[in-house]
mmCIF file of C-alpha atoms in Angstrom:
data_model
loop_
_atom_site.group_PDB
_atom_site.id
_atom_site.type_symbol
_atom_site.label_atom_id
_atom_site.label_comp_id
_atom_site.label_asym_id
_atom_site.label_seq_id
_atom_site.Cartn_x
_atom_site.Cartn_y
_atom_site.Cartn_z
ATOM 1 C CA UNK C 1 -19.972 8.813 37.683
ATOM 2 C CA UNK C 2 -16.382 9.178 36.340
ATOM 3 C CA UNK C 3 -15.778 10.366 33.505
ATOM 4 C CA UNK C 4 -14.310 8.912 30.835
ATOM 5 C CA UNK C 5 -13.258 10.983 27.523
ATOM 6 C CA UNK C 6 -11.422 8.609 25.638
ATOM 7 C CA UNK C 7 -15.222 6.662 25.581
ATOM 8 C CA UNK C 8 -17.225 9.341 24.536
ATOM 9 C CA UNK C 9 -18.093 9.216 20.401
ATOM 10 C CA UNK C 10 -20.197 11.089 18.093
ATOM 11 C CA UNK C 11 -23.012 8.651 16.757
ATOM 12 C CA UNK C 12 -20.939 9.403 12.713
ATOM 13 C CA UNK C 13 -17.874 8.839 13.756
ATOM 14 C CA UNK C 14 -18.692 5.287 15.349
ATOM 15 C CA UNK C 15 -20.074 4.760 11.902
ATOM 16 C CA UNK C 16 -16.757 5.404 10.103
ATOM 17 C CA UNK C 17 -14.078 4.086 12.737
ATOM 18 C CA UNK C 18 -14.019 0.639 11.313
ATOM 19 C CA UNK C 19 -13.776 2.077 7.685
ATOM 20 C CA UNK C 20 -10.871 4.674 8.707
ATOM 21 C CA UNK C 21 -8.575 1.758 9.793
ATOM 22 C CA UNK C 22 -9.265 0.185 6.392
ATOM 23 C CA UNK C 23 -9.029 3.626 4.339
ATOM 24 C CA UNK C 24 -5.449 4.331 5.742
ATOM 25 C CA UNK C 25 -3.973 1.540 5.787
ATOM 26 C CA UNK C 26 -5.018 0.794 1.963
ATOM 27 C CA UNK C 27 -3.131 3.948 1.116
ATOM 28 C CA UNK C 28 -0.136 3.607 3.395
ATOM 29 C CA UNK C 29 0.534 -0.045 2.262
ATOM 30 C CA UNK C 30 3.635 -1.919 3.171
ATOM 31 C CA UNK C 31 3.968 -5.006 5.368
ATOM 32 C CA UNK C 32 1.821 -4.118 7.598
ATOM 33 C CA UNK C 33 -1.557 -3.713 5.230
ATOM 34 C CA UNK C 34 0.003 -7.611 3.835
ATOM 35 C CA UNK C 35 -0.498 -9.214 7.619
ATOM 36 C CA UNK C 36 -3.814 -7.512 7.941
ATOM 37 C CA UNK C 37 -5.649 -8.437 4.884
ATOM 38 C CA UNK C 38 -3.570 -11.605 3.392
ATOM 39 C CA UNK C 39 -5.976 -14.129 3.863
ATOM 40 C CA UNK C 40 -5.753 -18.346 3.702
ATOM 41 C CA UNK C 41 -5.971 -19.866 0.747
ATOM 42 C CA UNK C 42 -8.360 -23.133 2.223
ATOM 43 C CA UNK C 43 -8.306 -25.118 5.272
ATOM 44 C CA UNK C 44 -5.782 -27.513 3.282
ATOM 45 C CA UNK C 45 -2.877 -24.093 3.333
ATOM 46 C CA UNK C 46 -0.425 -24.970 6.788
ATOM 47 C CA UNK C 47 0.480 -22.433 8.954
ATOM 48 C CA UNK C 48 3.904 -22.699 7.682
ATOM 49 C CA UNK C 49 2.869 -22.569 3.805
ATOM 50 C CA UNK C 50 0.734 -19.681 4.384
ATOM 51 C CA UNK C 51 3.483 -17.764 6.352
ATOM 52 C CA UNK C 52 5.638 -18.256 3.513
ATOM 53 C CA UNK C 53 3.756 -17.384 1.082
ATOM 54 C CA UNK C 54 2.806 -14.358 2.828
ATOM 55 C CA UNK C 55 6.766 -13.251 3.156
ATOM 56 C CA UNK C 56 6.883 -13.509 -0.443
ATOM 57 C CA UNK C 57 3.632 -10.990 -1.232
ATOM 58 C CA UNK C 58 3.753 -7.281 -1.965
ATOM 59 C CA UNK C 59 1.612 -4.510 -2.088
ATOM 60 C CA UNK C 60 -0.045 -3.642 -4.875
ATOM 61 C CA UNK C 61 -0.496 -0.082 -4.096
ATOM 62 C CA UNK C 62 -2.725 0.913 -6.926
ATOM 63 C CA UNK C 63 -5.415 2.763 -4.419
ATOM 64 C CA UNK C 64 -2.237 4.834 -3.339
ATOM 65 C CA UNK C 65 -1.145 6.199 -6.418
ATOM 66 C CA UNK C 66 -4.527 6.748 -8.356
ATOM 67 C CA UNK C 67 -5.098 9.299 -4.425
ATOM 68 C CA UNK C 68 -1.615 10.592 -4.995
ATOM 69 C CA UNK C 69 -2.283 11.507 -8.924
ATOM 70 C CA UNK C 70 -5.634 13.413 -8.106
ATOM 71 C CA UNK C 71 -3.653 15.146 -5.145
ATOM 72 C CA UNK C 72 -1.216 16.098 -7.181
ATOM 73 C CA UNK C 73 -3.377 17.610 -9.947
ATOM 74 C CA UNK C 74 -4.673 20.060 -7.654
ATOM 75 C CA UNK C 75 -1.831 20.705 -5.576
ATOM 76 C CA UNK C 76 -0.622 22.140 -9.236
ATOM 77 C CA UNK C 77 -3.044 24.346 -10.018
ATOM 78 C CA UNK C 78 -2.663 25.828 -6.549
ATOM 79 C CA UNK C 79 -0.020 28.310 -7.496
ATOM 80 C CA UNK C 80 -2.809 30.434 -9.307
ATOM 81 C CA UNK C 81 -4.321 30.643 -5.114
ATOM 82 C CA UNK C 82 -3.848 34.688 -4.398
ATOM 83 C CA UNK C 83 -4.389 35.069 -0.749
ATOM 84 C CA UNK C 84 -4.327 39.359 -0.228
ATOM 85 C CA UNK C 85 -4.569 41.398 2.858
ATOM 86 C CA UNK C 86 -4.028 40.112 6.249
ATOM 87 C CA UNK C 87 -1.264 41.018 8.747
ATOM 88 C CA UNK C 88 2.476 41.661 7.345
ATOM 89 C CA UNK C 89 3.192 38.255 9.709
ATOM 90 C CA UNK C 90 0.049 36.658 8.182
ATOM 91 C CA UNK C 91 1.937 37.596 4.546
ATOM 92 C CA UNK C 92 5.043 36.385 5.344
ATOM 93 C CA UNK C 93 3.907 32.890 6.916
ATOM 94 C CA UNK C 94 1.733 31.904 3.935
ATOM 95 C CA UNK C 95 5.161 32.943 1.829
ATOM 96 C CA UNK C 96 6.954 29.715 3.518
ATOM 97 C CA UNK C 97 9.587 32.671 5.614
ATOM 98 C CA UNK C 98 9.941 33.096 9.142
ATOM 99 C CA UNK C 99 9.006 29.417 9.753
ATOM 100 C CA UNK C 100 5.872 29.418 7.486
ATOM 101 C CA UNK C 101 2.381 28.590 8.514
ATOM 102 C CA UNK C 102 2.966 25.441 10.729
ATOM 103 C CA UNK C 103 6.873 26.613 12.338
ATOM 104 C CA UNK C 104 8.503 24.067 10.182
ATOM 105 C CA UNK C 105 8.882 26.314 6.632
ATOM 106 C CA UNK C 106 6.260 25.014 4.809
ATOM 107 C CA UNK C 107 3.773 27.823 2.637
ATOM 108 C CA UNK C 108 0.012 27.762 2.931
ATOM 109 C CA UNK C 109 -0.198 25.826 -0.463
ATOM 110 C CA UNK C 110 2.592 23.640 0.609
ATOM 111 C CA UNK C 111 0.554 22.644 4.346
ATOM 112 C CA UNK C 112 -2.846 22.358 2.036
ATOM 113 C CA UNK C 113 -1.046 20.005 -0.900
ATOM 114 C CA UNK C 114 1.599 18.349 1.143
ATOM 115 C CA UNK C 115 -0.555 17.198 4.778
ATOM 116 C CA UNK C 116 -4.147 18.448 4.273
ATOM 117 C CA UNK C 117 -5.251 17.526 0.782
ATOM 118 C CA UNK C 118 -4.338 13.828 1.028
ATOM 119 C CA UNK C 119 -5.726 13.420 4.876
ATOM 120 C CA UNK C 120 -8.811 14.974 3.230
ATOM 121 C CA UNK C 121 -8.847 12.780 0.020
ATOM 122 C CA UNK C 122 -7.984 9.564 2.227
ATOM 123 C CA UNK C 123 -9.983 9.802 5.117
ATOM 124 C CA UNK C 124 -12.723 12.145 3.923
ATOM 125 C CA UNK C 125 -12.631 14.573 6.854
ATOM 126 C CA UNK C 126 -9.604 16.342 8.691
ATOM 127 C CA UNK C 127 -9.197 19.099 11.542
ATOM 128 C CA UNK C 128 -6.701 21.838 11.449
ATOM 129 C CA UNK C 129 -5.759 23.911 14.895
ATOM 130 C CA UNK C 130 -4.656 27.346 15.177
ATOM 131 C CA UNK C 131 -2.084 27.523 17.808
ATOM 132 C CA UNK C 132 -0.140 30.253 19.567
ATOM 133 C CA UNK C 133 3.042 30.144 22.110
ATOM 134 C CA UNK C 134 2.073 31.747 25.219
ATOM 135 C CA UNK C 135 2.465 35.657 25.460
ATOM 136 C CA UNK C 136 4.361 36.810 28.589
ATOM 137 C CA UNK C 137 4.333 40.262 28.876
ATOM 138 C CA UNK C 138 2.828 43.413 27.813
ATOM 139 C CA UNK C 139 5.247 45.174 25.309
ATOM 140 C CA UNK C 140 5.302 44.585 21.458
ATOM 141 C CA UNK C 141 9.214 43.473 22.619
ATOM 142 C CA UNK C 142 7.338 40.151 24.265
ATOM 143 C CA UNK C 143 5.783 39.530 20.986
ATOM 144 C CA UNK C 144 9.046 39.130 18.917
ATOM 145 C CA UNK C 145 9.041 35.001 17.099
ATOM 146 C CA UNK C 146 5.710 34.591 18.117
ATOM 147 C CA UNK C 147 2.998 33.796 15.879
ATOM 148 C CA UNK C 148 0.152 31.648 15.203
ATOM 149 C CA UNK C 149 0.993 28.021 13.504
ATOM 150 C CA UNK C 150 -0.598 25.491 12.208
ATOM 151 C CA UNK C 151 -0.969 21.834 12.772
ATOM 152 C CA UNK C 152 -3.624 18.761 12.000
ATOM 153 C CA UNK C 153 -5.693 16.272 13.421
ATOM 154 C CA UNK C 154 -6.210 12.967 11.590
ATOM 155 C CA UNK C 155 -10.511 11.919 11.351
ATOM 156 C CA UNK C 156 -9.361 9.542 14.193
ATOM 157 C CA UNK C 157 -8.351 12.038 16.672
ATOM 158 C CA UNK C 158 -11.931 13.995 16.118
ATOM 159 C CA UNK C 159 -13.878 11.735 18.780
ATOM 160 C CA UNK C 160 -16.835 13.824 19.413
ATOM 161 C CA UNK C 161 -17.603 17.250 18.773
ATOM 162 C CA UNK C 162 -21.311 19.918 18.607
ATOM 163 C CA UNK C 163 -21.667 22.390 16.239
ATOM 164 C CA UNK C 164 -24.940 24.913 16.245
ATOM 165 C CA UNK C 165 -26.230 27.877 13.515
ATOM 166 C CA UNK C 166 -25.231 31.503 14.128
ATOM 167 C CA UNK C 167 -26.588 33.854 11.545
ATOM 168 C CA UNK C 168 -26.880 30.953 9.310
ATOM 169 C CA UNK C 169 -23.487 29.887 9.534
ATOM 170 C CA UNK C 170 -22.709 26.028 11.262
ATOM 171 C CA UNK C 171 -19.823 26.524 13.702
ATOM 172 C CA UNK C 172 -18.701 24.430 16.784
ATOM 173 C CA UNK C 173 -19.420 24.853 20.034
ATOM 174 C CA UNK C 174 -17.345 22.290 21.597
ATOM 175 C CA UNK C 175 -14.930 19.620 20.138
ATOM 176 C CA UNK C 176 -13.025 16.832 21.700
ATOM 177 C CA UNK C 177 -9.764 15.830 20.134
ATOM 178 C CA UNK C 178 -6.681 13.089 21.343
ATOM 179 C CA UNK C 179 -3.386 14.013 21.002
ATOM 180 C CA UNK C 180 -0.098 12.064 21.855
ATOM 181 C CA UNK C 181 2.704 14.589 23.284
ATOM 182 C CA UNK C 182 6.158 13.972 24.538
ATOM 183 C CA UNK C 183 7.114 12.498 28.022
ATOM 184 C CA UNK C 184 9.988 14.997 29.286
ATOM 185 C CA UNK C 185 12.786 14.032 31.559
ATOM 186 C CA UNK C 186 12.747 16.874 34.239
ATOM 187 C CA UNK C 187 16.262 16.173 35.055
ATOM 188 C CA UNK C 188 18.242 16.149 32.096
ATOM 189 C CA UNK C 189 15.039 17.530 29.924
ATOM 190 C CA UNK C 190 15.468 14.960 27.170
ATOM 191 C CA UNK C 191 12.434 13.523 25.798
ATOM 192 C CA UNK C 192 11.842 9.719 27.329
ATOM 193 C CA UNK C 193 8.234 8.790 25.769
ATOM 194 C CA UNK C 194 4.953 9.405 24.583
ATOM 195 C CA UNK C 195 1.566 9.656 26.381
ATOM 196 C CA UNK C 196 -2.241 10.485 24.976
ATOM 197 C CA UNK C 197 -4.295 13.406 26.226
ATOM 198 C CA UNK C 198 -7.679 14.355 25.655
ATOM 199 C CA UNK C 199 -8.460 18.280 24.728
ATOM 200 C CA UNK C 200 -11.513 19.720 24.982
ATOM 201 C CA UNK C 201 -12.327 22.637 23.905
ATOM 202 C CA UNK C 202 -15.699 24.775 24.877
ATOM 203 C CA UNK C 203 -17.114 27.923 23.472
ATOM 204 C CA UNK C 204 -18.219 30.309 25.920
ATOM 205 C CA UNK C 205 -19.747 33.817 25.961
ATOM 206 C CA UNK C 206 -16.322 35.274 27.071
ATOM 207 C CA UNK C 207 -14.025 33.321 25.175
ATOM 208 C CA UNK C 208 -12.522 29.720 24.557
ATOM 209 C CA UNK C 209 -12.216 27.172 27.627
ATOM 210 C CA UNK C 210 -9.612 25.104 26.601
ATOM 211 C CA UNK C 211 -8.768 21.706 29.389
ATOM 212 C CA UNK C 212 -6.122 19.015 29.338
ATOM 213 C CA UNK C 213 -7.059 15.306 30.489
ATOM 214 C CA UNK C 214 -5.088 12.513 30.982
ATOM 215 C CA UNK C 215 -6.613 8.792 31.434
ATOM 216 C CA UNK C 216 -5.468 6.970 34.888
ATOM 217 C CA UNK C 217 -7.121 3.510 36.403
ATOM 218 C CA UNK C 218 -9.861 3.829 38.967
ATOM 219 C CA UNK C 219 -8.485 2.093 42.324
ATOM 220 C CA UNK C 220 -11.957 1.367 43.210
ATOM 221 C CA UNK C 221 -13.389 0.322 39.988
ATOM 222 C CA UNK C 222 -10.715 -0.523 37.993
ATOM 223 C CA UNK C 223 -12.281 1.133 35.322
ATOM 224 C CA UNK C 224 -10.190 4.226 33.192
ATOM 225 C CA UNK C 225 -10.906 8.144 34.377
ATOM 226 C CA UNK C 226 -10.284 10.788 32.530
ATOM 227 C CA UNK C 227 -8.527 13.581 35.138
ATOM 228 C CA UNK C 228 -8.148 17.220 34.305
ATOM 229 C CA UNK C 229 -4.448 18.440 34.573
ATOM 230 C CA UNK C 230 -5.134 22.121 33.203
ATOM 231 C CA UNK C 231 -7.577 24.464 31.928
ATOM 232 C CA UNK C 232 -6.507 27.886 29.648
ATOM 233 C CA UNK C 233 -9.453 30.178 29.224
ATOM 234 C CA UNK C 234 -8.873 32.294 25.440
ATOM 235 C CA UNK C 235 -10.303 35.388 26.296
ATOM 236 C CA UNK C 236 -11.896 37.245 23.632
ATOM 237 C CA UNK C 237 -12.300 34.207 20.795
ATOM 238 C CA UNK C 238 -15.447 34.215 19.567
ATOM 239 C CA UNK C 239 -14.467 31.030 17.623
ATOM 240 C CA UNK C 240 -13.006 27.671 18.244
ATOM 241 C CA UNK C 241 -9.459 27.490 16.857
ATOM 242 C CA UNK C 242 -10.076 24.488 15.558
ATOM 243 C CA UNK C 243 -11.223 24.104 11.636
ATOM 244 C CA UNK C 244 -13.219 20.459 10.422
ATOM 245 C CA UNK C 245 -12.770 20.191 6.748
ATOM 246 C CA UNK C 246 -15.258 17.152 5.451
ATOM 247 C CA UNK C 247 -16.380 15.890 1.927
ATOM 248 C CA UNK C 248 -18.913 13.239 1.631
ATOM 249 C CA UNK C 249 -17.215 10.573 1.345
ATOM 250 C CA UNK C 250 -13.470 8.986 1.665
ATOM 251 C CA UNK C 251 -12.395 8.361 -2.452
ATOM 252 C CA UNK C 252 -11.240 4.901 -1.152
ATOM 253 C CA UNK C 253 -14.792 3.896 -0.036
ATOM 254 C CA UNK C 254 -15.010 1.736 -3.094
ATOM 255 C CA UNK C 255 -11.400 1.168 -4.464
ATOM 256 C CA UNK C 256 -10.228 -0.108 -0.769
ATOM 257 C CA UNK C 257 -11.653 -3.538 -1.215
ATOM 258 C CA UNK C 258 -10.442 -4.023 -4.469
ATOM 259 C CA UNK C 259 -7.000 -3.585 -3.408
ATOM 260 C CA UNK C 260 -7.379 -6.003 -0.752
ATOM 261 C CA UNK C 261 -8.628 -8.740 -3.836
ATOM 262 C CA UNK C 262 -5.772 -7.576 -5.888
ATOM 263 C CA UNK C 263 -3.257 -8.578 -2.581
ATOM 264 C CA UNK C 264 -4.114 -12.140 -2.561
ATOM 265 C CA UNK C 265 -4.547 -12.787 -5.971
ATOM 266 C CA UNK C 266 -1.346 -11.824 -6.471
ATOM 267 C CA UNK C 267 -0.255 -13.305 -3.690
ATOM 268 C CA UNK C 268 -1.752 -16.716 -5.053
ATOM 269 C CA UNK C 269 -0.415 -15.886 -8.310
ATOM 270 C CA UNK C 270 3.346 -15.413 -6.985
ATOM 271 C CA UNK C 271 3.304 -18.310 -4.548
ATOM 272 C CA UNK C 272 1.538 -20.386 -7.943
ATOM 273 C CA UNK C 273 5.093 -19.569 -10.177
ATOM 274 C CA UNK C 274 7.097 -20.073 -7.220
ATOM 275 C CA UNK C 275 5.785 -23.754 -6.127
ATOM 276 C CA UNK C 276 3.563 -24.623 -8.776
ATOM 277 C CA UNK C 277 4.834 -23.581 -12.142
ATOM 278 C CA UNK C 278 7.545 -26.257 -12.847
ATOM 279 C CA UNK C 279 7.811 -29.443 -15.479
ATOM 280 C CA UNK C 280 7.527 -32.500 -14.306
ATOM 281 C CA UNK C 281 10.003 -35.474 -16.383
ATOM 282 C CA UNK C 282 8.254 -38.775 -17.688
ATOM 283 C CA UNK C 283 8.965 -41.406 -20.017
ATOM 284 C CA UNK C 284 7.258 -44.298 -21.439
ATOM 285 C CA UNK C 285 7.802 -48.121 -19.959
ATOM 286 C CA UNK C 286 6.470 -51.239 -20.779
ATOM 287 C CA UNK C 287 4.304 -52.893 -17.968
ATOM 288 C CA UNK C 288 4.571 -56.812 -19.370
ATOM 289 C CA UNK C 289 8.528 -55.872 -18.694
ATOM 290 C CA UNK C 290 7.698 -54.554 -15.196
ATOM 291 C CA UNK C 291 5.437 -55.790 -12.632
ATOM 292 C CA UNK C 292 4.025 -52.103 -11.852
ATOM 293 C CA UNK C 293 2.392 -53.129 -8.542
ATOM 294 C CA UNK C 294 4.170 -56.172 -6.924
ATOM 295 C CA UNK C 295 7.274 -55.450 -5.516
ATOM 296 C CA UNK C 296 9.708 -58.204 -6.082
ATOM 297 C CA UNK C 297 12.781 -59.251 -4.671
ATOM 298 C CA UNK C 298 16.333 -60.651 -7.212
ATOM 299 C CA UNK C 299 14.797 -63.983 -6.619
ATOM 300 C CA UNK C 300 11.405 -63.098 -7.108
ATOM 301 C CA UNK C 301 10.378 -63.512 -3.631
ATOM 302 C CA UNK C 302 6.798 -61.312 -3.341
ATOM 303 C CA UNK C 303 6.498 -61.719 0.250
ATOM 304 C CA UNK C 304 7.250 -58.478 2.556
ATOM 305 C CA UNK C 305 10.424 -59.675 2.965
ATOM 306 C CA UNK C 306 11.173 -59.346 -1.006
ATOM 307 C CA UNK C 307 9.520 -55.897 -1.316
ATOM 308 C CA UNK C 308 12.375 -54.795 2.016
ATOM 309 C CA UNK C 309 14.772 -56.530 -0.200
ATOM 310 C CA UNK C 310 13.935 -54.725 -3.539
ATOM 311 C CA UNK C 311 13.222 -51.718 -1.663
ATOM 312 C CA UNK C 312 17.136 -51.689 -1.076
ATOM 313 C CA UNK C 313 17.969 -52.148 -4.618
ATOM 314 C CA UNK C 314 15.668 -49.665 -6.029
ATOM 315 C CA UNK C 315 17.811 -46.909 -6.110
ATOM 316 C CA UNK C 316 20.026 -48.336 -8.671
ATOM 317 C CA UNK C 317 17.065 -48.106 -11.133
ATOM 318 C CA UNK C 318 16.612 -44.206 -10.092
ATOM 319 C CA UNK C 319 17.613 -41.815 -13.067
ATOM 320 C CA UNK C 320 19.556 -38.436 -13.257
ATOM 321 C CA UNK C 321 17.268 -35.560 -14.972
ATOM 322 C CA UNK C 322 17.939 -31.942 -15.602
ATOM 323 C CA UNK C 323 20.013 -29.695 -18.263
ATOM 324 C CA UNK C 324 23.201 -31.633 -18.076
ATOM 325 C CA UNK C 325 21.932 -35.174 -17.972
ATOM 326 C CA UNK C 326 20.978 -37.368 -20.659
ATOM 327 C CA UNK C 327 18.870 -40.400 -21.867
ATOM 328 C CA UNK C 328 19.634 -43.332 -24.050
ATOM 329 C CA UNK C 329 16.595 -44.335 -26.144
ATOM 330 C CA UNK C 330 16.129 -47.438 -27.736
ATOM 331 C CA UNK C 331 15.836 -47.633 -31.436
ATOM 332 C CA UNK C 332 12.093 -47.246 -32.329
ATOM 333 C CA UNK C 333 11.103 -46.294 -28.661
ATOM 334 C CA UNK C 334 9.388 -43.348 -27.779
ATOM 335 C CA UNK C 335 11.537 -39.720 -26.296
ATOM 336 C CA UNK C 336 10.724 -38.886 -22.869
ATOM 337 C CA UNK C 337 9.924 -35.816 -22.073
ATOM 338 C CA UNK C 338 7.817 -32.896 -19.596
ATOM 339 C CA UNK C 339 4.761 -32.102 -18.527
ATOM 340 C CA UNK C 340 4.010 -28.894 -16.755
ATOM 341 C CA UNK C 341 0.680 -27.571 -15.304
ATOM 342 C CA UNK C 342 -1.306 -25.556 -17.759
ATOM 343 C CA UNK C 343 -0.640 -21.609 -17.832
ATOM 344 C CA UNK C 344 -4.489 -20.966 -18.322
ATOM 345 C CA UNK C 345 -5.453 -20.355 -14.641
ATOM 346 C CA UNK C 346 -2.314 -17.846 -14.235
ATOM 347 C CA UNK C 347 -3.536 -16.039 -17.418
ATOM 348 C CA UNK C 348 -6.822 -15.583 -16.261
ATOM 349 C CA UNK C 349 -6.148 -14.141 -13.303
ATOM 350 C CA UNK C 350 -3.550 -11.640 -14.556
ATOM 351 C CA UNK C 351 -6.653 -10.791 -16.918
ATOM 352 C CA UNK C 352 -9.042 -10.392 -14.193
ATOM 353 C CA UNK C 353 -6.419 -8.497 -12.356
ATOM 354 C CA UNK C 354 -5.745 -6.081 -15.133
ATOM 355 C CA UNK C 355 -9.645 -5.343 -15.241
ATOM 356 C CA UNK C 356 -9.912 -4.805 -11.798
ATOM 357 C CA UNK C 357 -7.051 -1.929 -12.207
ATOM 358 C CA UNK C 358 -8.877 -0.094 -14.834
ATOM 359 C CA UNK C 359 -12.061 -0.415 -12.539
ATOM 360 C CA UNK C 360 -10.141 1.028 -10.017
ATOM 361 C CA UNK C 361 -9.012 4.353 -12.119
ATOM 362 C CA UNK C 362 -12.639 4.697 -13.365
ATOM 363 C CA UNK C 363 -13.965 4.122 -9.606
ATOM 364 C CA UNK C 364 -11.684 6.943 -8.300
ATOM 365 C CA UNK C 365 -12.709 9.151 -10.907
ATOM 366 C CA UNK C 366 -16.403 8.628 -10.288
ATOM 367 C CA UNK C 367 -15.899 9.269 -6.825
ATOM 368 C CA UNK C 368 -14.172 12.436 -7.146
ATOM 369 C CA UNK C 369 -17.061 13.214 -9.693
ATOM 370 C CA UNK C 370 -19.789 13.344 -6.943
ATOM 371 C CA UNK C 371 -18.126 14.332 -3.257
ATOM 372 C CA UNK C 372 -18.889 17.524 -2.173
ATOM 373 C CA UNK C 373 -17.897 19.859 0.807
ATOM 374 C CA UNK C 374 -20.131 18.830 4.226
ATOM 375 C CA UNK C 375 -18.218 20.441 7.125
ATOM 376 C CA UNK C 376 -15.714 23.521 6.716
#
């Protein structure tokens, strides 16, 4: 049988893929979170009218900023983090010099606040790698700008993994992740596109077996195959390189939905001012002066013919309404004037929508209350 990596998935995480689409894109928001969760108003909305209405939402990114606000609390009491001993290198990396822990500047609290703390508080699980270039050579000279770095894997890119008890301690003992990596022009060495690969990585009495798949079609199937394009053996690890930081739960298992209610409500609400919310002009008319129902033609003809013929004359009884156009009112008759739908619906759903905020904060808070660390 061939095998297929990009198929295999722990029992959890087929649990939590559907949620992790919804948990990210709640907290990344923008037009794409609008054309996934903008729903219809009825049957009775058009295609048109709902298109419309939908280029004319926003994002009410509530979820977003109540994540970012918690992230940021900790991320400031992270300075009072002392992290002692280690290697001089080790020292200097977590310091942000010598192109910090990840090769791109950034300190250790910086990585943790900046790209590991909100993947964590988002998603509710994360992986971080420990990388190293490739050591050519023998001589201290070979080792000179080379270090370990740092870099993550989102909860979606954690597939399937095993992890087993040594001296009480839960650590893995293999883990399959998906990467994308760049498509290289061997000519002219520029980079030309992106393609996924599968790493899996096995722990073995003498070290780490570390091997590379890429998925191709099965001539004789038709089916996908997962084919092995290199294997690295890390002599000596007696770990994974890999780290799985979990907490029980995403904080947007609760809040996620109410930000989706929040979008079309105030999408309805905005589309409601927009179409809706306008006065409408009427005055007052005598119906024994007017025959209401029968058109008639000059001559009183109340055949078809006479309502074509007064249908051509009607428009010189049609009126000019606005700011800058009057009416003359007959002594003792009534004013016109405008009606205009009633404001109560739009008030009660800015109400409702204002609760549902302050649900949201309280939520978030009682989330963050009882999560816990499950995997680290």
């Amino acid at each position: 049988m061939a095998l297929d990596l990009w198929k295999m998935k722990h029992p959890w995480y087929e649990s939590m893929e559907e949620n992790w689409g919804k948990f990210r894109l709640t907290y990344q928001g923008g037009r794409q979170f609008i054309a996934t969760y903008l729903q219809k108003f009825s049957k009775r909305e058009t295609i048109e009218d709902f298109e419309n209405r939908r280029n004319i939402s926003y994002c009410p990114s509530f979820a977003a900023s109540s994540i970012n606000d918690i992230k940021n609390s900790i991320y400031q009491r992270m300075v009072e983090i002392s992290r002692n001993g280690g290697d001089k290198t080790y020292q200097t990396s977590i310091k942000g010099k010598e192109g910090g822990v990840d090769l791109k500047g950034a300190s250790m609290n910086n990585f943790i606040g900046q790209f590991l703390l909100p993947e964590l508080l988002i998603m509710g699980r994360v992986g971080c790698f420990i990388d190293m270039p490739p050591v050519d050579g023998i001589l201290l000279a070979d080792l000179m700008g080379k270090k370990p770095y740092l870099y993550l894997y989102t909860a979606e890119q954690i597939p399937c993994w095993n992890t087993t008890y040594i001296n009480g301690e839960e650590i893995l003992t293999c883990v399959l992740v998906h990467e994308v990596i760049d498509v290289v022009d061997e000519g002219t060495n520029l980079i030309t596109g992106k393609k996924e690969q599968a790493r899996l990585m096995t722990l073995q009495q003498d070290g780490v077996l570390v091997k590379f798949y890429e998925n191709s079609i099965n001539d004789s199937t038709g089916g996908t195959v997962s084919i092995l394009t290199k294997e690295v053996l890390l002599k000596g690890h007696k770990r994974i390189p890999f780290v799985i930081s979990q907490i029980t739960h995403s904080l947007l298992k609760d809040i996620a939905d109410y930000q989706i209610a929040l979008l079309n409500m105030e999408s309805a609400d905005v589309a409601y001012v927009l179409k809706a919310n306008f006065p409408f002009y009427y005055e007052f008319f005598d119906p024994r002066a007017q025959t209401a129902y029968i058109p008639t033609s000059p001559n009183g003809d109340t055949t078809l013919e006479g309502a074509q013929v007064s249908a051509e004359t009607a428009k010189q009884q049609e009126i000019n309404v606005g700011a800058t156009s009057g009416r003359r009112i007959p002594i003792g008759g009534d004013a016109p004037g405008f009606i205009h739908p009633s404001s109560e619906p739009l008030k009660a759903s800015m109400e409702k929508q204002r609760q549902m905020k302050n649900d949201m904060r309280q939520l978030i808070n009682l989330a963050l209350g009882t999560i816990e660390p499950k995997f680290a």
